[in-house]
Amino acid sequence: MKHYNCTLLMSLLLCANVSAQNKDRETVKAEHGMIGMADEKKSAHSTHPDAQWYPDASLGLFIHWGLSSVKDMDISWPMIPGRPLATKTLDSAELARVVAQKDYNLNGKPPLITPNEYWAMAKDFNPQQYNPEEWIKAAKAVGFTYAVLTARHHEGFALWPSAYGDFDTKTFMGGKDLIKPFVDACHKYGMKVGLYYSPPNWYFDRDYMTFLYYRGYQANPGLPQVDGDLNPRKNTHTPEEIKRHQAAYGAMVKGQVEELMTRYGKIDLLWFDGKAPIPNGANVITQEEIRKLQPGIVMNPRMHGKGDFITFERNPPKEDPGDTWAEFCNTWTNSWANSNTQPLRSNAFALGEFVSARAWGVNYLLGVGPTKEGIFPEAMYTNMKVVQGWMEKNGVSVKNVDQLPAGETASVPATSKGKLCYLFVLHQFKNNGKYEQDRLPAEDVTITLKTAAKPRSIKMLASGEKLNYTYNNQEISVTVPASKRTNLVDVVRVEL
């Protein structure tokens, strides 16, 4: 079922030019390639009764947290320099200079941080104000229905005392478990529990991998493999050592997933991000084995290549994903983790992404990041209050709704529920912006809904104010004056 033109979706939702979109997509694609993410194939979703909450989950909170919060930087990826090397082929002299000076980002200076310096933040990561009940209570009031916490990201640091490896809270925090309070808070407030887990573990693999952006080697095959200090790697490993390491790696991933599935009670969602970089790395623990531990769980396909739902990251689906469970995840700031020093994107922009996703039956997973102390920045709660107010007035347009019926189309994103249709009027942003200072003033707009059913009443959902409209040739044309619009997404309620 099609609901509105894809070109219109791009202009209304992203308000960005095609080249900017393509660049962002290429970045995501490259990162996924480096973590060995399996292709996301559509597959039959779980029929277990406990899994059927997912397609109508609507709004989720994605919480990226880990060692990077100590220096308020993005999570994991700062330890992998060399992205500019992927687009420039260097001669031998320039390549030697880059390696000698560690100028892998081609900006005339060494990278901001080395892997060993990144991991050293573990000794300073000790969140004394950690109280996830505050996060979840606030999120529940907004209308979030599920939350996903990064139990372990690519950096390798496990937020619980794991029996596998030595890079976790048992080594650096006296065994303090940061997962249990989060899960308990979700259970207390009736939120579905999601745990993110990265099979790629750059700490565990630190003596066997290189820490340069992998596409840089495609353009510059003379680049050396580099170690945790970003120096050319000197050590080599025998086939027997590699085999033992790979076996230990597989056991680590399997064991940690089993710990997450057995220590905390009911877990509703498991969000994988890549696969173990070893032979048959996608099957060190199978979905069948996971479902034996958590029968009602839903999983994404980023490890196994098949899953209960597909994920769209940073960029919305280009077209209606069809009859499949799906999710679109994006950040509330400009990166996944460091929300403390970055401004939050305009709520009008975030809500625009949200309603556009819902128009195609897709859930929206919005990313935030706690501070090193374990708290959300005050700006996060301020914005949550704004979204809460919008949800209280307009939530019926995005919760437990359907796509427009076959044969009906709208000029803007739209949802339906019985004889009701909800049409979303989005704001425009200048210069491809996503922040409040980029939002353009509201203008008079005319929106249309093609339907064989005649309109009974048309009004603004939040205020109840009636709107002028015409109905000709099975098309409803509605005028939404600027005077009736707000600073957020406006919802037009059409009763047929």
Short mmCIF file of C-alpha atoms in Angstrom, two decimals:
data_model
loop_
_atom_site.label_atom_id
_atom_site.label_comp_id
_atom_site.label_asym_id
_atom_site.label_seq_id
_atom_site.Cartn_x
_atom_site.Cartn_y
_atom_site.Cartn_z
CA MET A 1 0.00 0.00 0.00
CA LYS A 2 1.42 3.36 -1.00
CA HIS A 3 0.53 6.44 0.94
CA TYR A 4 2.54 9.36 -0.38
CA ASN A 5 5.19 9.94 -2.96
CA CYS A 6 8.73 8.94 -1.90
CA THR A 7 10.16 12.18 -3.31
CA LEU A 8 7.78 14.10 -1.08
CA LEU A 9 8.85 12.00 1.89
CA MET A 10 12.46 12.98 1.33
CA SER A 11 11.70 16.70 1.04
CA LEU A 12 9.36 16.82 3.99
CA LEU A 13 11.14 14.43 6.30
CA LEU A 14 14.80 15.10 5.70
CA CYS A 15 14.69 18.54 4.08
CA ALA A 16 18.13 17.69 2.74
CA ASN A 17 19.68 17.45 -0.68
CA VAL A 18 20.33 14.15 -2.38
CA SER A 19 24.12 14.36 -2.06
CA ALA A 20 23.90 14.82 1.73
CA GLN A 21 21.60 11.81 2.01
CA ASN A 22 23.89 9.66 -0.12
CA LYS A 23 26.96 10.66 1.91
CA ASP A 24 25.20 9.67 5.14
CA ARG A 25 24.10 6.38 3.63
CA GLU A 26 27.65 5.64 2.49
CA THR A 27 28.97 6.30 6.00
CA VAL A 28 26.45 3.91 7.53
CA LYS A 29 27.14 1.30 4.85
CA ALA A 30 30.89 1.53 5.43
CA GLU A 31 30.57 1.17 9.20
CA HIS A 32 28.31 -1.82 8.75
CA GLY A 33 30.87 -3.35 6.43
CA MET A 34 33.61 -2.99 9.03
CA ILE A 35 31.60 -4.86 11.68
CA GLY A 36 30.59 -7.62 9.28
CA MET A 37 26.90 -6.84 9.49
CA ALA A 38 24.88 -9.46 7.69
CA ASP A 39 22.47 -8.40 4.99
CA GLU A 40 19.07 -7.74 6.45
CA LYS A 41 16.76 -10.22 4.80
CA LYS A 42 13.03 -10.21 5.22
CA SER A 43 12.03 -13.31 7.14
CA ALA A 44 9.07 -14.63 9.04
CA HIS A 45 8.75 -12.93 12.40
CA SER A 46 8.09 -14.71 15.65
CA THR A 47 4.54 -15.91 16.21
CA HIS A 48 5.04 -16.25 19.96
CA PRO A 49 2.29 -14.36 21.84
CA ASP A 50 4.85 -12.40 23.87
CA ALA A 51 6.42 -11.00 20.68
CA GLN A 52 3.28 -9.47 19.18
CA TRP A 53 3.77 -6.11 20.92
CA TYR A 54 6.48 -5.15 18.45
CA PRO A 55 4.68 -4.00 15.27
CA ASP A 56 2.65 -1.45 17.27
CA ALA A 57 5.47 -0.41 19.61
CA SER A 58 5.58 2.95 17.82
CA LEU A 59 8.31 4.75 19.82
CA GLY A 60 11.48 3.41 21.42
CA LEU A 61 14.43 4.92 23.29
CA PHE A 62 17.93 3.88 22.15
CA ILE A 63 20.49 4.45 24.92
CA HIS A 64 24.16 4.35 23.90
CA TRP A 65 26.43 4.35 26.93
CA GLY A 66 29.91 3.20 27.75
CA LEU A 67 33.49 4.31 28.24
CA SER A 68 33.18 7.10 25.68
CA SER A 69 31.04 9.09 28.13
CA VAL A 70 34.19 9.75 30.21
CA LYS A 71 35.38 12.17 27.53
CA ASP A 72 31.93 12.79 26.09
CA MET A 73 32.78 11.46 22.65
CA ASP A 74 30.95 9.20 20.26
CA ILE A 75 30.98 5.54 21.18
CA SER A 76 33.70 3.19 19.85
CA TRP A 77 34.26 4.74 16.43
CA PRO A 78 36.73 7.50 17.53
CA MET A 79 39.36 4.78 18.01
CA ILE A 80 39.19 3.93 14.29
CA PRO A 81 40.85 6.72 12.26
CA GLY A 82 41.50 6.87 8.54
CA ARG A 83 38.18 7.62 6.84
CA PRO A 84 39.76 10.23 4.52
CA LEU A 85 42.17 7.54 3.30
CA ALA A 86 39.24 5.75 1.70
CA THR A 87 38.79 8.55 -0.84
CA LYS A 88 42.42 9.40 -1.64
CA THR A 89 45.23 7.28 -3.04
CA LEU A 90 48.63 8.37 -1.69
CA ASP A 91 52.04 7.97 -3.35
CA SER A 92 54.72 6.04 -1.44
CA ALA A 93 56.37 9.14 0.05
CA GLU A 94 53.10 10.61 1.31
CA LEU A 95 52.02 7.24 2.64
CA ALA A 96 55.27 6.94 4.62
CA ARG A 97 54.75 10.43 6.04
CA VAL A 98 51.16 9.66 7.07
CA VAL A 99 52.25 6.50 8.88
CA ALA A 100 55.23 8.14 10.58
CA GLN A 101 53.15 11.08 11.83
CA LYS A 102 49.97 9.03 12.38
CA ASP A 103 48.20 11.56 10.19
CA TYR A 104 45.59 8.98 9.23
CA ASN A 105 42.82 11.57 9.04
CA LEU A 106 44.90 13.70 6.66
CA ASN A 107 44.46 16.83 8.76
CA GLY A 108 48.09 17.36 9.72
CA LYS A 109 47.90 15.85 13.21
CA PRO A 110 47.53 12.51 15.00
CA PRO A 111 44.01 11.22 15.74
CA LEU A 112 42.13 12.52 18.75
CA ILE A 113 42.53 9.23 20.60
CA THR A 114 44.22 5.87 20.15
CA PRO A 115 42.52 2.57 20.99
CA ASN A 116 44.71 2.11 24.08
CA GLU A 117 43.89 5.63 25.26
CA TYR A 118 40.21 4.94 24.65
CA TRP A 119 40.26 1.73 26.69
CA ALA A 120 42.16 3.52 29.48
CA MET A 121 38.96 5.44 30.16
CA ALA A 122 37.71 2.29 31.89
CA LYS A 123 39.55 3.26 35.07
CA ASP A 124 37.62 6.55 35.18
CA PHE A 125 34.20 5.15 34.28
CA ASN A 126 32.32 4.88 37.57
CA PRO A 127 28.86 6.48 37.30
CA GLN A 128 27.95 7.47 40.86
CA GLN A 129 24.60 9.07 39.95
CA TYR A 130 23.32 6.19 37.86
CA ASN A 131 19.59 5.82 38.41
CA PRO A 132 17.89 4.42 35.31
CA GLU A 133 14.51 4.71 37.03
CA GLU A 134 14.68 8.44 36.26
CA TRP A 135 15.31 7.70 32.57
CA ILE A 136 12.56 5.13 32.24
CA LYS A 137 9.98 7.01 34.29
CA ALA A 138 10.44 10.08 32.10
CA ALA A 139 10.42 8.02 28.91
CA LYS A 140 7.24 6.21 29.93
CA ALA A 141 5.49 9.54 30.55
CA VAL A 142 6.46 10.70 27.06
CA GLY A 143 4.96 7.65 25.39
CA PHE A 144 8.03 5.53 24.73
CA THR A 145 7.01 1.88 24.90
CA TYR A 146 10.41 0.18 24.80
CA ALA A 147 14.02 1.03 25.62
CA VAL A 148 17.25 -0.49 24.30
CA LEU A 149 20.52 -0.17 26.27
CA THR A 150 23.98 -0.89 24.86
CA ALA A 151 25.01 -3.79 27.08
CA ARG A 152 28.28 -3.92 25.14
CA HIS A 153 29.35 -1.87 22.13
CA HIS A 154 32.26 -2.48 19.75
CA GLU A 155 34.63 -0.94 22.32
CA GLY A 156 34.37 -4.24 24.18
CA PHE A 157 33.48 -2.99 27.67
CA ALA A 158 30.62 -5.01 29.18
CA LEU A 159 28.26 -3.09 31.47
CA TRP A 160 27.85 -6.14 33.69
CA PRO A 161 30.26 -8.47 35.54
CA SER A 162 30.81 -11.05 32.82
CA ALA A 163 32.52 -14.38 33.28
CA TYR A 164 34.02 -13.97 29.82
CA GLY A 165 37.08 -11.79 29.39
CA ASP A 166 38.42 -9.18 31.77
CA PHE A 167 37.01 -5.97 30.32
CA ASP A 168 33.83 -5.39 32.26
CA THR A 169 32.48 -4.06 35.54
CA LYS A 170 33.90 -6.90 37.63
CA THR A 171 37.42 -5.74 36.73
CA PHE A 172 36.92 -1.97 36.96
CA MET A 173 33.89 -1.33 39.16
CA GLY A 174 34.04 -4.00 41.81
CA GLY A 175 31.39 -6.11 40.12
CA LYS A 176 28.71 -3.42 39.95
CA ASP A 177 26.03 -4.47 37.48
CA LEU A 178 24.71 -1.64 35.30
CA ILE A 179 22.31 -3.84 33.34
CA LYS A 180 20.16 -5.06 36.24
CA PRO A 181 18.92 -1.62 37.42
CA PHE A 182 17.97 -0.76 33.84
CA VAL A 183 16.03 -3.97 33.34
CA ASP A 184 14.38 -3.63 36.75
CA ALA A 185 13.30 -0.06 35.93
CA CYS A 186 11.77 -1.17 32.63
CA HIS A 187 9.86 -3.94 34.39
CA LYS A 188 8.67 -1.54 37.07
CA TYR A 189 7.27 1.02 34.62
CA GLY A 190 5.90 -1.44 32.09
CA MET A 191 8.45 -0.72 29.36
CA LYS A 192 9.58 -3.47 27.04
CA VAL A 193 13.24 -4.35 27.69
CA GLY A 194 15.75 -4.21 24.86
CA LEU A 195 19.45 -4.99 25.07
CA TYR A 196 21.96 -4.03 22.37
CA TYR A 197 24.89 -6.40 21.99
CA SER A 198 27.82 -6.08 19.58
CA PRO A 199 29.46 -9.36 18.55
CA PRO A 200 32.44 -7.33 17.26
CA ASN A 201 34.68 -6.75 20.30
CA TRP A 202 37.66 -4.60 19.45
CA TYR A 203 39.25 -5.01 22.88
CA PHE A 204 39.07 -8.79 22.83
CA ASP A 205 40.41 -8.75 19.27
CA ARG A 206 43.04 -6.05 19.91
CA ASP A 207 46.06 -8.24 19.09
CA TYR A 208 44.52 -9.66 15.93
CA MET A 209 42.92 -6.70 14.13
CA THR A 210 44.04 -3.42 12.62
CA PHE A 211 42.65 -0.13 13.88
CA LEU A 212 42.45 1.79 10.63
CA TYR A 213 39.24 2.33 8.72
CA TYR A 214 39.05 -0.72 6.50
CA ARG A 215 38.12 1.09 3.29
CA GLY A 216 41.39 3.01 3.53
CA TYR A 217 43.19 -0.22 2.61
CA GLN A 218 41.15 -0.52 -0.57
CA ALA A 219 42.48 2.83 -1.83
CA ASN A 220 45.92 2.43 -0.21
CA PRO A 221 46.92 -1.26 -0.04
CA GLY A 222 50.37 -0.22 1.19
CA LEU A 223 48.96 0.87 4.55
CA PRO A 224 50.33 -1.23 7.41
CA GLN A 225 48.22 -3.08 9.93
CA VAL A 226 48.28 -0.93 13.09
CA ASP A 227 48.05 -1.79 16.78
CA GLY A 228 46.36 -0.21 19.77
CA ASP A 229 48.84 2.69 19.71
CA LEU A 230 48.23 3.17 15.96
CA ASN A 231 51.78 2.04 15.23
CA PRO A 232 52.57 -0.50 12.50
CA ARG A 233 51.90 -3.92 13.95
CA LYS A 234 55.07 -5.99 14.41
CA ASN A 235 53.75 -9.18 15.95
CA THR A 236 52.40 -12.08 13.93
CA HIS A 237 50.43 -15.14 14.96
CA THR A 238 50.79 -18.79 14.10
CA PRO A 239 47.82 -20.63 12.61
CA GLU A 240 47.43 -22.45 15.92
CA GLU A 241 47.30 -19.16 17.85
CA ILE A 242 44.71 -17.76 15.46
CA LYS A 243 42.59 -20.88 15.78
CA ARG A 244 42.68 -20.73 19.59
CA HIS A 245 41.81 -17.04 19.52
CA GLN A 246 38.87 -17.62 17.22
CA ALA A 247 37.56 -20.40 19.45
CA ALA A 248 37.87 -18.15 22.51
CA TYR A 249 36.15 -15.33 20.62
CA GLY A 250 33.19 -17.54 19.72
CA ALA A 251 32.91 -18.80 23.29
CA MET A 252 32.99 -15.21 24.57
CA VAL A 253 30.11 -14.06 22.34
CA LYS A 254 28.02 -17.13 23.06
CA GLY A 255 28.68 -16.93 26.78
CA GLN A 256 27.91 -13.23 27.09
CA VAL A 257 24.66 -13.51 25.15
CA GLU A 258 23.64 -16.40 27.41
CA GLU A 259 24.44 -14.27 30.47
CA LEU A 260 22.23 -11.45 29.19
CA MET A 261 19.42 -13.89 28.44
CA THR A 262 19.47 -15.66 31.81
CA ARG A 263 20.45 -13.18 34.54
CA TYR A 264 17.74 -10.52 34.42
CA GLY A 265 14.35 -12.09 33.93
CA LYS A 266 12.28 -11.35 30.86
CA ILE A 267 14.09 -9.65 27.97
CA ASP A 268 11.82 -8.55 25.14
CA LEU A 269 14.27 -7.52 22.42
CA LEU A 270 17.86 -8.34 21.44
CA TRP A 271 19.50 -5.77 19.16
CA PHE A 272 22.59 -7.24 17.51
CA ASP A 273 25.08 -5.05 15.62
CA GLY A 274 27.34 -7.12 13.38
CA LYS A 275 28.80 -10.58 13.75
CA ALA A 276 31.92 -12.10 15.28
CA PRO A 277 34.90 -11.74 12.87
CA ILE A 278 35.64 -15.45 12.87
CA PRO A 279 34.66 -18.35 10.63
CA ASN A 280 30.89 -18.93 10.87
CA GLY A 281 30.75 -15.90 13.18
CA ALA A 282 27.03 -15.41 12.63
CA ASN A 283 26.20 -18.73 14.27
CA VAL A 284 28.31 -18.83 17.43
CA ILE A 285 24.90 -18.74 19.07
CA THR A 286 21.84 -19.38 16.93
CA GLN A 287 18.45 -17.73 17.14
CA GLU A 288 17.00 -21.08 18.11
CA GLU A 289 19.36 -21.31 21.08
CA ILE A 290 18.43 -17.76 22.13
CA ARG A 291 14.70 -18.49 21.91
CA LYS A 292 15.15 -21.48 24.21
CA LEU A 293 16.32 -18.99 26.85
CA GLN A 294 13.83 -16.22 25.99
CA PRO A 295 10.94 -17.75 23.99
CA GLY A 296 9.07 -14.49 23.40
CA ILE A 297 12.04 -12.37 22.36
CA VAL A 298 12.31 -10.40 19.09
CA MET A 299 15.65 -10.02 17.34
CA ASN A 300 16.99 -7.91 14.50
CA PRO A 301 18.88 -9.60 11.63
CA ARG A 302 22.22 -7.80 11.96
CA MET A 303 24.03 -10.90 13.23
CA HIS A 304 22.19 -13.80 11.63
CA GLY A 305 20.97 -12.22 8.40
CA LYS A 306 17.38 -12.96 9.32
CA GLY A 307 15.28 -11.64 12.14
CA ASP A 308 11.89 -10.58 13.40
CA PHE A 309 12.28 -7.01 12.14
CA ILE A 310 14.54 -5.03 9.82
CA THR A 311 16.38 -1.88 10.83
CA PHE A 312 16.89 1.39 8.98
CA GLU A 313 19.70 3.49 10.45
CA ARG A 314 19.97 7.30 10.22
CA ASN A 315 18.13 7.32 6.90
CA PRO A 316 14.44 6.45 6.61
CA PRO A 317 13.25 3.70 4.29
CA LYS A 318 13.23 4.80 0.66
CA GLU A 319 9.90 3.12 0.11
CA ASP A 320 7.17 1.31 1.98
CA PRO A 321 8.93 -1.76 3.49
CA GLY A 322 5.73 -3.72 2.95
CA ASP A 323 4.36 -6.52 5.09
CA THR A 324 7.27 -6.80 7.49
CA TRP A 325 8.11 -5.57 10.98
CA ALA A 326 10.54 -2.67 10.75
CA GLU A 327 12.28 0.02 12.76
CA PHE A 328 14.01 3.30 11.93
CA CYS A 329 16.71 4.41 14.39
CA ASN A 330 18.29 7.84 14.50
CA THR A 331 19.99 10.14 16.98
CA TRP A 332 18.48 13.04 18.96
CA THR A 333 21.84 14.83 18.75
CA ASN A 334 24.39 14.41 15.96
CA SER A 335 25.90 11.20 17.34
CA TRP A 336 24.76 8.15 19.22
CA ALA A 337 26.40 8.66 22.58
CA ASN A 338 27.57 12.13 23.54
CA SER A 339 24.42 14.05 24.37
CA ASN A 340 26.04 16.19 27.04
CA THR A 341 27.80 18.79 24.91
CA GLN A 342 25.86 18.51 21.65
CA PRO A 343 22.59 20.35 21.07
CA LEU A 344 19.50 18.27 20.53
CA ARG A 345 17.88 18.33 17.14
CA SER A 346 14.65 20.23 16.79
CA ASN A 347 11.66 18.43 18.23
CA ALA A 348 9.83 19.36 15.04
CA PHE A 349 12.48 17.43 13.10
CA ALA A 350 12.44 14.39 15.41
CA LEU A 351 8.65 14.27 15.43
CA GLY A 352 8.67 14.63 11.66
CA GLU A 353 10.82 11.52 11.39
CA PHE A 354 8.59 9.75 13.89
CA VAL A 355 5.27 10.38 12.15
CA SER A 356 6.74 9.66 8.72
CA ALA A 357 7.96 6.30 9.97
CA ARG A 358 4.57 5.52 11.48
CA ALA A 359 2.89 6.32 8.16
CA TRP A 360 4.66 3.26 6.78
CA GLY A 361 4.03 1.12 9.86
CA VAL A 362 7.63 1.48 11.06
CA ASN A 363 8.69 1.98 14.70
CA TYR A 364 10.97 4.92 15.56
CA LEU A 365 13.94 4.26 17.87
CA LEU A 366 15.35 7.59 19.03
CA GLY A 367 18.97 7.65 20.25
CA VAL A 368 20.25 9.39 23.39
CA GLY A 369 23.37 9.15 25.56
CA PRO A 370 23.81 9.50 29.35
CA THR A 371 26.76 11.34 30.88
CA LYS A 372 29.71 9.67 32.60
CA GLU A 373 27.89 10.20 35.92
CA GLY A 374 24.98 8.12 34.62
CA ILE A 375 22.40 10.87 34.14
CA PHE A 376 20.60 12.40 31.19
CA PRO A 377 21.50 16.03 30.50
CA GLU A 378 18.77 18.43 31.61
CA ALA A 379 18.14 19.37 27.98
CA MET A 380 17.06 15.79 27.38
CA TYR A 381 14.33 16.00 29.99
CA THR A 382 13.27 19.41 28.69
CA ASN A 383 12.82 18.01 25.20
CA MET A 384 11.06 14.93 26.55
CA LYS A 385 8.51 17.24 28.16
CA VAL A 386 7.87 18.91 24.82
CA VAL A 387 7.38 15.57 23.09
CA GLN A 388 5.19 14.41 25.98
CA GLY A 389 2.92 17.39 25.47
CA TRP A 390 2.65 16.62 21.77
CA MET A 391 1.90 12.96 22.46
CA GLU A 392 -0.82 13.80 24.97
CA LYS A 393 -2.66 15.76 22.28
CA ASN A 394 -1.73 13.78 19.18
CA GLY A 395 -0.72 10.31 20.35
CA VAL A 396 -3.80 8.63 18.90
CA SER A 397 -2.46 9.43 15.43
CA VAL A 398 0.67 7.28 15.89
CA LYS A 399 -0.33 4.56 18.39
CA ASN A 400 -2.10 1.39 17.28
CA VAL A 401 -2.81 2.88 13.87
CA ASP A 402 -2.80 1.44 10.36
CA GLN A 403 -1.44 2.59 7.05
CA LEU A 404 -3.89 4.19 4.67
CA PRO A 405 -6.14 1.57 3.07
CA ALA A 406 -5.39 0.33 -0.43
CA GLY A 407 -6.48 2.87 -2.97
CA GLU A 408 -6.07 5.87 -0.68
CA THR A 409 -3.09 8.21 -0.92
CA ALA A 410 -2.12 11.50 0.72
CA SER A 411 0.20 14.33 -0.21
CA VAL A 412 1.76 14.14 3.26
CA PRO A 413 2.54 11.28 5.67
CA ALA A 414 -0.71 9.81 7.00
CA THR A 415 -2.11 7.06 9.20
CA SER A 416 -5.62 5.68 9.67
CA LYS A 417 -7.84 4.04 12.25
CA GLY A 418 -11.24 2.88 11.09
CA LYS A 419 -13.07 5.85 9.60
CA LEU A 420 -10.43 8.29 10.85
CA CYS A 421 -7.39 9.48 8.92
CA TYR A 422 -4.55 11.52 10.38
CA LEU A 423 -2.56 13.76 8.05
CA PHE A 424 0.76 15.15 9.26
CA VAL A 425 1.92 18.66 8.36
CA LEU A 426 5.69 18.86 8.74
CA HIS A 427 7.96 21.86 9.09
CA GLN A 428 10.60 22.87 6.59
CA PHE A 429 14.24 23.50 7.56
CA LYS A 430 16.73 25.78 5.83
CA ASN A 431 20.17 24.74 4.58
CA ASN A 432 19.52 21.05 5.22
CA GLY A 433 19.32 21.85 8.93
CA LYS A 434 17.90 19.70 11.68
CA TYR A 435 18.03 22.14 14.60
CA GLU A 436 15.53 24.62 15.94
CA GLN A 437 17.43 27.61 14.58
CA ASP A 438 17.09 26.06 11.11
CA ARG A 439 13.32 25.66 11.27
CA LEU A 440 11.49 27.94 8.86
CA PRO A 441 8.35 29.83 9.93
CA ALA A 442 5.12 27.98 9.36
CA GLU A 443 3.25 28.85 6.18
CA ASP A 444 -0.25 28.29 4.84
CA VAL A 445 -0.35 24.83 3.27
CA THR A 446 -2.82 22.78 1.30
CA ILE A 447 -2.81 19.02 1.73
CA THR A 448 -4.82 16.38 -0.09
CA LEU A 449 -6.26 12.94 0.59
CA LYS A 450 -7.51 10.80 -2.26
CA THR A 451 -10.39 8.64 -1.07
CA ALA A 452 -13.75 7.41 -2.33
CA ALA A 453 -15.28 8.10 1.08
CA LYS A 454 -16.79 11.51 1.69
CA PRO A 455 -15.50 13.60 4.59
CA ARG A 456 -17.74 14.06 7.62
CA SER A 457 -15.53 16.50 9.53
CA ILE A 458 -11.99 17.85 9.28
CA LYS A 459 -10.19 19.61 12.12
CA MET A 460 -6.88 20.07 13.89
CA LEU A 461 -6.43 17.10 16.19
CA ALA A 462 -4.75 18.99 19.03
CA SER A 463 -7.01 22.07 19.18
CA GLY A 464 -10.22 20.77 17.69
CA GLU A 465 -10.41 23.79 15.36
CA LYS A 466 -12.33 23.12 12.16
CA LEU A 467 -10.59 23.52 8.82
CA ASN A 468 -11.89 24.57 5.43
CA TYR A 469 -11.85 21.90 2.74
CA THR A 470 -13.25 20.89 -0.61
CA TYR A 471 -14.17 17.46 -1.96
CA ASN A 472 -14.06 16.92 -5.71
CA ASN A 473 -13.36 13.88 -7.87
CA GLN A 474 -12.73 11.71 -4.81
CA GLU A 475 -10.05 14.07 -3.49
CA ILE A 476 -10.21 16.02 -0.25
CA SER A 477 -8.25 19.27 -0.31
CA VAL A 478 -7.63 20.85 3.09
CA THR A 479 -6.27 24.32 3.78
CA VAL A 480 -4.14 24.59 6.92
CA PRO A 481 -3.45 28.27 7.65
CA ALA A 482 -0.23 29.27 9.35
CA SER A 483 -2.27 30.85 12.13
CA LYS A 484 -3.49 27.42 13.21
CA ARG A 485 -0.10 25.73 13.11
CA THR A 486 2.31 25.11 15.98
CA ASN A 487 6.09 24.82 16.26
CA LEU A 488 5.83 21.03 16.07
CA VAL A 489 4.23 18.57 13.68
CA ASP A 490 0.56 19.47 13.18
CA VAL A 491 -2.01 16.71 12.81
CA VAL A 492 -5.17 17.07 10.73
CA ARG A 493 -7.95 14.68 11.75
CA VAL A 494 -10.22 13.59 8.92
CA GLU A 495 -13.39 11.71 9.75
CA LEU A 496 -14.88 9.90 6.76
#
